[in-house]
Coordinates of C-alpha atoms and ligand atoms in Angstrom, one line a residue:
M15 CA 15.3 33.0 12.8
D16 CA 12.6 30.5 11.8
A17 CA 13.6 28.4 14.8
V18 CA 13.0 31.2 17.3
W19 CA 9.8 29.5 18.6
I20 CA 11.8 26.5 19.8
L21 CA 13.2 28.5 22.7
P22 CA 9.8 29.1 24.5
V23 CA 8.8 25.5 23.8
L24 CA 12.0 24.3 25.4
L25 CA 11.4 26.4 28.4
V26 CA 7.7 25.7 28.7
L27 CA 8.0 21.9 28.3
P28 CA 10.1 21.3 31.4
L29 CA 7.9 23.7 33.3
L30 CA 4.8 21.8 32.4
L31 CA 6.4 18.5 33.1
W32 CA 7.5 19.7 36.5
T33 CA 4.2 21.4 37.5
S34 CA 1.3 19.5 35.9
S35 CA 0.7 15.8 36.5
T36 CA -2.0 15.9 33.8
F37 CA 0.5 17.1 31.3
V38 CA 3.0 14.4 32.4
F39 CA 0.2 11.8 31.9
Y40 CA -0.6 12.9 28.3
F41 CA 3.1 13.4 27.5
K42 CA 3.8 9.8 28.6
K43 CA 0.8 8.6 26.7
C44 CA 2.0 10.2 23.4
F45 CA 5.5 9.0 24.1
Y46 CA 4.3 5.4 24.6
V47 CA 2.4 5.2 21.3
A48 CA 5.2 6.9 19.3
Y49 CA 7.9 4.8 20.9
M50 CA 6.0 1.5 20.4
M51 CA 5.5 2.5 16.8
L52 CA 9.3 3.1 16.5
L53 CA 10.2 -0.1 18.2
A54 CA 7.9 -2.0 15.8
V55 CA 9.8 -0.3 12.9
I56 CA 13.0 -1.9 14.2
A57 CA 11.4 -5.2 15.1
I58 CA 9.6 -5.8 11.7
P59 CA 12.8 -6.5 9.7
I60 CA 14.3 -8.4 12.5
C61 CA 11.3 -10.7 12.7
I62 CA 11.2 -11.1 8.9
L63 CA 14.9 -12.0 8.7
K64 CA 14.7 -14.3 11.6
S65 CA 11.5 -16.2 10.9
G66 CA 10.6 -15.3 7.3
G67 CA 7.2 -14.0 8.1
R68 CA 4.3 -14.6 10.5
D69 CA 5.6 -16.9 13.2
I70 CA 4.9 -17.3 17.0
E71 CA 8.7 -17.3 17.6
N72 CA 8.6 -13.6 16.7
M73 CA 6.9 -13.0 20.1
R74 CA 10.4 -13.6 21.7
V75 CA 11.7 -10.6 19.7
I76 CA 8.7 -8.5 20.6
R77 CA 9.0 -9.5 24.3
F78 CA 12.7 -8.7 24.4
M79 CA 12.2 -5.3 22.7
V80 CA 9.3 -4.2 24.8
R81 CA 10.6 -5.1 28.3
H82 CA 12.6 -1.9 28.8
V83 CA 9.7 0.5 28.0
K84 CA 8.5 0.4 31.6
Y85 CA 11.5 2.3 32.7
F86 CA 10.6 5.3 30.5
L87 CA 7.1 5.4 32.0
G88 CA 8.2 5.0 35.6
L89 CA 6.4 1.6 35.9
R90 CA 7.6 -1.4 37.7
F91 CA 6.1 -4.9 38.0
Q92 CA 5.9 -7.3 40.8
V93 CA 5.5 -10.9 39.5
S94 CA 4.4 -13.8 41.6
G95 CA 3.5 -17.4 40.5
W96 CA 5.5 -17.2 37.3
E97 CA 6.7 -20.7 37.8
H98 CA 3.1 -22.0 37.1
L99 CA 3.6 -21.0 33.5
Q100 CA 6.7 -23.1 33.1
T101 CA 4.9 -26.3 32.1
D102 CA 5.0 -28.1 28.8
G103 CA 2.2 -28.1 26.3
P104 CA -0.6 -25.7 25.4
Y105 CA -2.6 -23.6 27.8
V106 CA -4.7 -20.5 28.0
I107 CA -3.8 -17.4 30.0
I108 CA -6.5 -14.9 31.0
S109 CA -6.0 -11.4 32.3
N110 CA -8.1 -8.4 33.0
H111 CA -7.7 -5.5 30.6
Q112 CA -7.6 -1.9 31.8
S113 CA -5.5 -0.1 29.2
S114 CA -3.0 -0.5 26.3
L115 CA -0.3 -0.4 29.0
D116 CA -1.4 -4.0 29.8
V117 CA 0.9 -5.0 27.0
L118 CA 3.9 -4.1 29.2
G119 CA 2.7 -6.4 31.9
M120 CA 2.0 -9.1 29.4
M121 CA 5.6 -8.9 28.0
E122 CA 6.9 -9.2 31.6
V123 CA 5.6 -12.7 32.0
L124 CA 4.8 -13.9 28.5
P125 CA 5.9 -17.6 28.2
D126 CA 7.6 -18.9 25.0
R127 CA 5.3 -19.9 22.2
C128 CA 2.5 -17.7 23.4
S129 CA 0.4 -15.3 21.4
T130 CA -2.8 -13.5 22.0
I131 CA -6.3 -12.8 20.7
A132 CA -6.9 -9.2 19.6
K133 CA -9.6 -7.2 18.0
K134 CA -9.0 -7.0 14.2
E135 CA -8.9 -3.1 14.3
L136 CA -5.4 -3.5 15.8
L137 CA -4.2 -4.9 12.5
W138 CA -4.5 -1.4 11.0
A139 CA -2.5 0.4 13.8
G140 CA 0.5 1.1 11.5
T141 CA 3.7 -0.6 12.4
V142 CA 2.2 -1.9 15.6
G143 CA -0.4 -3.8 13.6
M144 CA 2.2 -5.2 11.4
I145 CA 4.4 -6.5 14.3
C146 CA 1.2 -8.0 15.9
W147 CA 0.5 -9.9 12.7
L148 CA 4.2 -11.1 12.5
G149 CA 3.9 -12.3 16.1
G150 CA 1.0 -14.6 15.2
I151 CA -1.6 -12.7 17.0
V152 CA -5.1 -14.1 16.2
F153 CA -7.4 -11.3 15.1
I154 CA -11.2 -11.5 15.6
N155 CA -14.1 -9.4 14.4
R156 CA -16.0 -8.7 17.6
K157 CA -19.0 -7.4 15.5
K158 CA -19.4 -10.8 13.8
T159 CA -19.3 -13.1 16.7
S160 CA -20.0 -16.2 14.6
D161 CA -16.8 -15.4 12.6
A162 CA -14.9 -14.7 15.8
K163 CA -16.0 -18.1 17.2
N164 CA -14.8 -19.8 14.0
V165 CA -11.5 -18.0 14.2
M166 CA -11.1 -19.1 17.8
S167 CA -12.0 -22.7 16.9
D168 CA -9.2 -22.7 14.3
A169 CA -6.9 -21.2 16.9
A170 CA -7.8 -24.0 19.2
K171 CA -6.7 -26.6 16.6
T172 CA -3.4 -24.7 16.0
M173 CA -2.9 -24.5 19.7
L174 CA -3.2 -28.2 20.1
A175 CA -1.3 -29.2 16.9
D176 CA 1.6 -26.8 17.5
K177 CA 1.6 -26.8 21.3
I178 CA 1.2 -23.1 21.6
R179 CA -0.3 -21.0 24.4
L180 CA -2.8 -18.2 24.0
W181 CA -3.4 -15.1 26.1
V182 CA -7.0 -13.9 26.1
F183 CA -8.6 -10.9 27.7
P184 CA -12.0 -12.5 28.6
E185 CA -13.6 -9.1 29.4
G186 CA -13.4 -8.6 25.6
T187 CA -12.7 -4.8 25.9
R188 CA -10.8 -2.4 28.1
N189 CA -12.5 -1.7 31.4
Q190 CA -11.5 0.9 34.1
N191 CA -14.6 0.8 36.2
G192 CA -12.8 -0.7 39.2
G193 CA -14.1 -4.2 38.8
L194 CA -14.3 -6.9 36.1
L195 CA -16.8 -7.1 33.2
P196 CA -18.6 -10.4 32.9
F197 CA -16.3 -12.8 31.0
K198 CA -16.9 -13.8 27.4
K199 CA -16.8 -17.5 26.9
G200 CA -14.2 -17.8 24.1
A201 CA -11.2 -18.3 26.4
F202 CA -12.9 -21.2 28.2
H203 CA -13.9 -22.9 24.9
L204 CA -10.2 -22.7 24.1
A205 CA -9.2 -24.0 27.5
I206 CA -11.4 -27.0 27.5
Q207 CA -9.8 -28.2 24.3
A208 CA -6.3 -27.7 25.8
Q209 CA -7.2 -29.5 29.0
G210 CA -9.3 -32.3 27.6
L211 CA -12.6 -31.1 29.2
T212 CA -16.0 -30.8 27.6
A213 CA -18.4 -28.0 26.6
D214 CA -20.3 -28.7 29.8
D215 CA -17.3 -27.5 31.8
V216 CA -17.2 -24.0 30.1
T217 CA -19.7 -22.3 32.5
L218 CA -18.2 -23.6 35.7
L219 CA -14.6 -22.9 34.5
S220 CA -15.6 -19.4 33.5
E221 CA -17.4 -18.7 36.8
Q222 CA -14.5 -20.1 38.9
S223 CA -11.9 -18.1 36.9
F224 CA -14.0 -14.9 37.3
G225 CA -14.2 -15.4 41.1
I226 CA -10.4 -16.0 41.4
M227 CA -9.5 -13.1 39.2
R228 CA -12.0 -10.7 40.9
S229 CA -10.6 -11.5 44.4
A230 CA -7.0 -11.1 43.2
F231 CA -7.9 -7.8 41.4
L232 CA -9.6 -6.4 44.4
E233 CA -6.8 -7.4 46.7
I234 CA -4.2 -5.8 44.4
S235 CA -6.3 -2.7 43.9
G236 CA -6.5 -2.3 47.7
Q237 CA -2.7 -2.1 47.8
S238 CA -2.6 0.7 45.2
V239 CA -1.0 3.8 46.8
Q240 CA -0.3 6.0 43.9
S241 CA -2.3 7.8 41.2
N242 CA -0.6 9.2 38.1
G243 CA -3.2 11.6 36.8
P244 CA -6.4 11.0 34.8
S245 CA -7.9 7.6 35.3
T246 CA -8.4 6.9 31.6
H247 CA -5.4 5.6 29.7
Ligands
LIG324 C1 8.7 -4.7 19.2 C2 7.8 -3.5 19.5 C3 6.4 -3.8 19.3 C4 5.6 -2.9 20.0 C5 4.1 -3.0 19.8 C6 3.5 -4.3 20.0 C7 3.6 -4.8 21.3 C8 3.1 -6.0 21.6 C9 2.3 -6.7 20.6 C10 1.7 -7.9 21.2 C11 0.6 -7.6 22.2 C12 -0.7 -7.2 21.6 C13 -1.7 -7.2 22.6 C14 -3.0 -6.9 22.0 C15 -4.1 -6.9 23.0 C16 -5.4 -6.7 22.4 C17 -6.5 -7.1 23.3 C18 -7.8 -7.0 22.6 O1 -8.0 -6.7 21.5 S1 -9.2 -7.4 23.7 C19 -10.5 -7.5 22.5 C20 -10.5 -8.8 21.8 N1 -10.6 -9.9 22.7 C21 -11.8 -10.6 23.0 O2 -12.8 -10.2 22.5 C22 -11.7 -11.7 23.9 C23 -12.1 -12.9 23.2 N2 -13.6 -12.9 22.9 C24 -14.3 -14.0 23.2 O3 -13.8 -14.9 23.7 C25 -15.8 -14.0 22.9 O4 -16.3 -15.1 23.5 C26 -16.2 -14.2 21.4 C27 -15.7 -13.0 20.6 C28 -15.6 -15.4 20.8 C29 -17.7 -14.3 21.3 O5 -18.3 -13.2 21.9 P1 -19.9 -13.0 22.3 O6 -20.7 -13.8 21.3 O7 -20.1 -11.6 22.4 O8 -20.1 -13.6 23.7 P2 -20.0 -14.9 24.5 O9 -20.9 -14.7 25.7 O10 -18.6 -15.2 24.9 O11 -20.5 -16.1 23.6 C30 -21.9 -16.3 23.3 C31 -22.2 -17.7 23.1 O12 -21.3 -18.4 22.2 C32 -20.6 -19.4 22.9 N3 -19.2 -19.4 22.4 C33 -18.2 -18.5 22.5 N4 -17.1 -18.8 22.0 C34 -17.3 -20.1 21.5 C35 -16.4 -21.0 20.8 N5 -15.1 -20.7 20.5 N6 -17.0 -22.2 20.4 C36 -18.2 -22.5 20.7 N7 -19.1 -21.6 21.3 C37 -18.6 -20.5 21.7 C38 -20.7 -19.1 24.3 O13 -20.5 -20.3 25.1 C39 -22.0 -18.5 24.4 O14 -23.0 -19.5 24.5 P3 -23.8 -19.9 25.8 O15 -24.8 -20.8 25.4 O16 -24.2 -18.6 26.5 O17 -22.7 -20.5 26.7
UBL325 C1 -1.8 4.5 11.6 C2 -1.7 5.0 12.9 C3 -2.6 4.3 13.9 C4 -2.2 4.7 15.3 C5 -2.8 3.7 16.3 C6 -2.0 3.6 17.5 C7 -2.1 2.2 18.1 C8 -1.5 2.1 19.4 C9 0.0 2.1 19.3 C10 0.8 1.7 20.3 C11 0.3 1.2 21.6 C12 1.2 0.0 22.0 C13 0.6 -1.3 21.6 C14 -0.4 -1.7 22.5 C15 -1.5 -2.5 21.8 C16 -2.6 -2.7 22.8 C17 -3.9 -2.6 22.1 C18 -5.0 -2.5 23.0 O1 -5.0 -2.3 24.2 O2 -6.2 -2.5 22.3 C19 -7.4 -2.3 23.0 C20 -8.2 -3.6 22.8 O3 -7.5 -4.5 23.5 C21 -9.6 -3.4 23.3 O4 -10.1 -2.4 22.7 P1 -11.4 -1.6 23.2 O5 -11.2 -1.3 24.6 O6 -12.6 -2.5 23.0 O7 -11.4 -0.4 22.3

């Protein structure tokens, strides 16, 4: 008898999913967070057994385990230029950052031996935080930028010594305003070290990258034909 409330829920749930795109949006959002948490629960022991702890090789496990999530959310990716990432040695990848779903796109193209820079708050996101730590993600404190710069300088040394790649979101935060925020400079300080350039090159590199990303972003946004509900996610 206690379970009698389940019946209306089972009836109302499909009805809401069928009739309300807003409900579908929030339902998918909750599912995404819960499912990623669950995937991380499975991935944590695998990574520990495979690599013994924090290791960039764990990103292969994470990449493999995350790639199917798009199907549950009705997302598909179109990738072009992937071959440019298939070069030896360290490099920096930059991308714009609109939502936590960007992780799915990231896992679609993430090269081997590539980790990312993230805000330190993510470390406390339960099992997701733990898997991020195991994957070698570099955590920065955005409120203490001198600390963040030191952490990124250390990351640059590791990047060169261990030939790893780093993915940076140079806007420094999520942005859904239909354009790009001005770029922070950290990614370009990393890149000059990977490419043998000097600090004098940072501004030009940053401006050129911003211009290229902005035109690509506007071009792709112009092709968008479908909206899935509320714009914030
Ligand atoms: C298996 C299942 C698992 C399922 C779950 C898990 C799934 C996947 C897990 C993996 C994926 C996780 C993905 C996580 C994504 C998270 C993304 C984020 O968290 S985005 C937020 C954090 N990122 C950033 O903030 C971007 C990096 N930030 C920077 O680069 C910034 O530059 C800075 C923080 C280093 C400094 O910022 P700030 O001081 O505010 O501003 P600037 O304009 O950039 O710099 C001011 C001056 O300082 C100079 N500068 C900057 N960096 C350096 C440096 N490294 N060395 C020397 N000098 C530096 C800069 O040039 C400026 O000086 P100027 O004279 O004006 O040139
Ligand atoms: C103890 C429970 C804590 C629950 C926290 C839930 C954490 C989210 C869980 C699953 C989502 C899938 C993993 C995606 C990770 C992406 C993180 C992300 O996109 O962080 C935002 C950060 O880039 C910029 O932050 P702000 O826009 O500045 O803010």
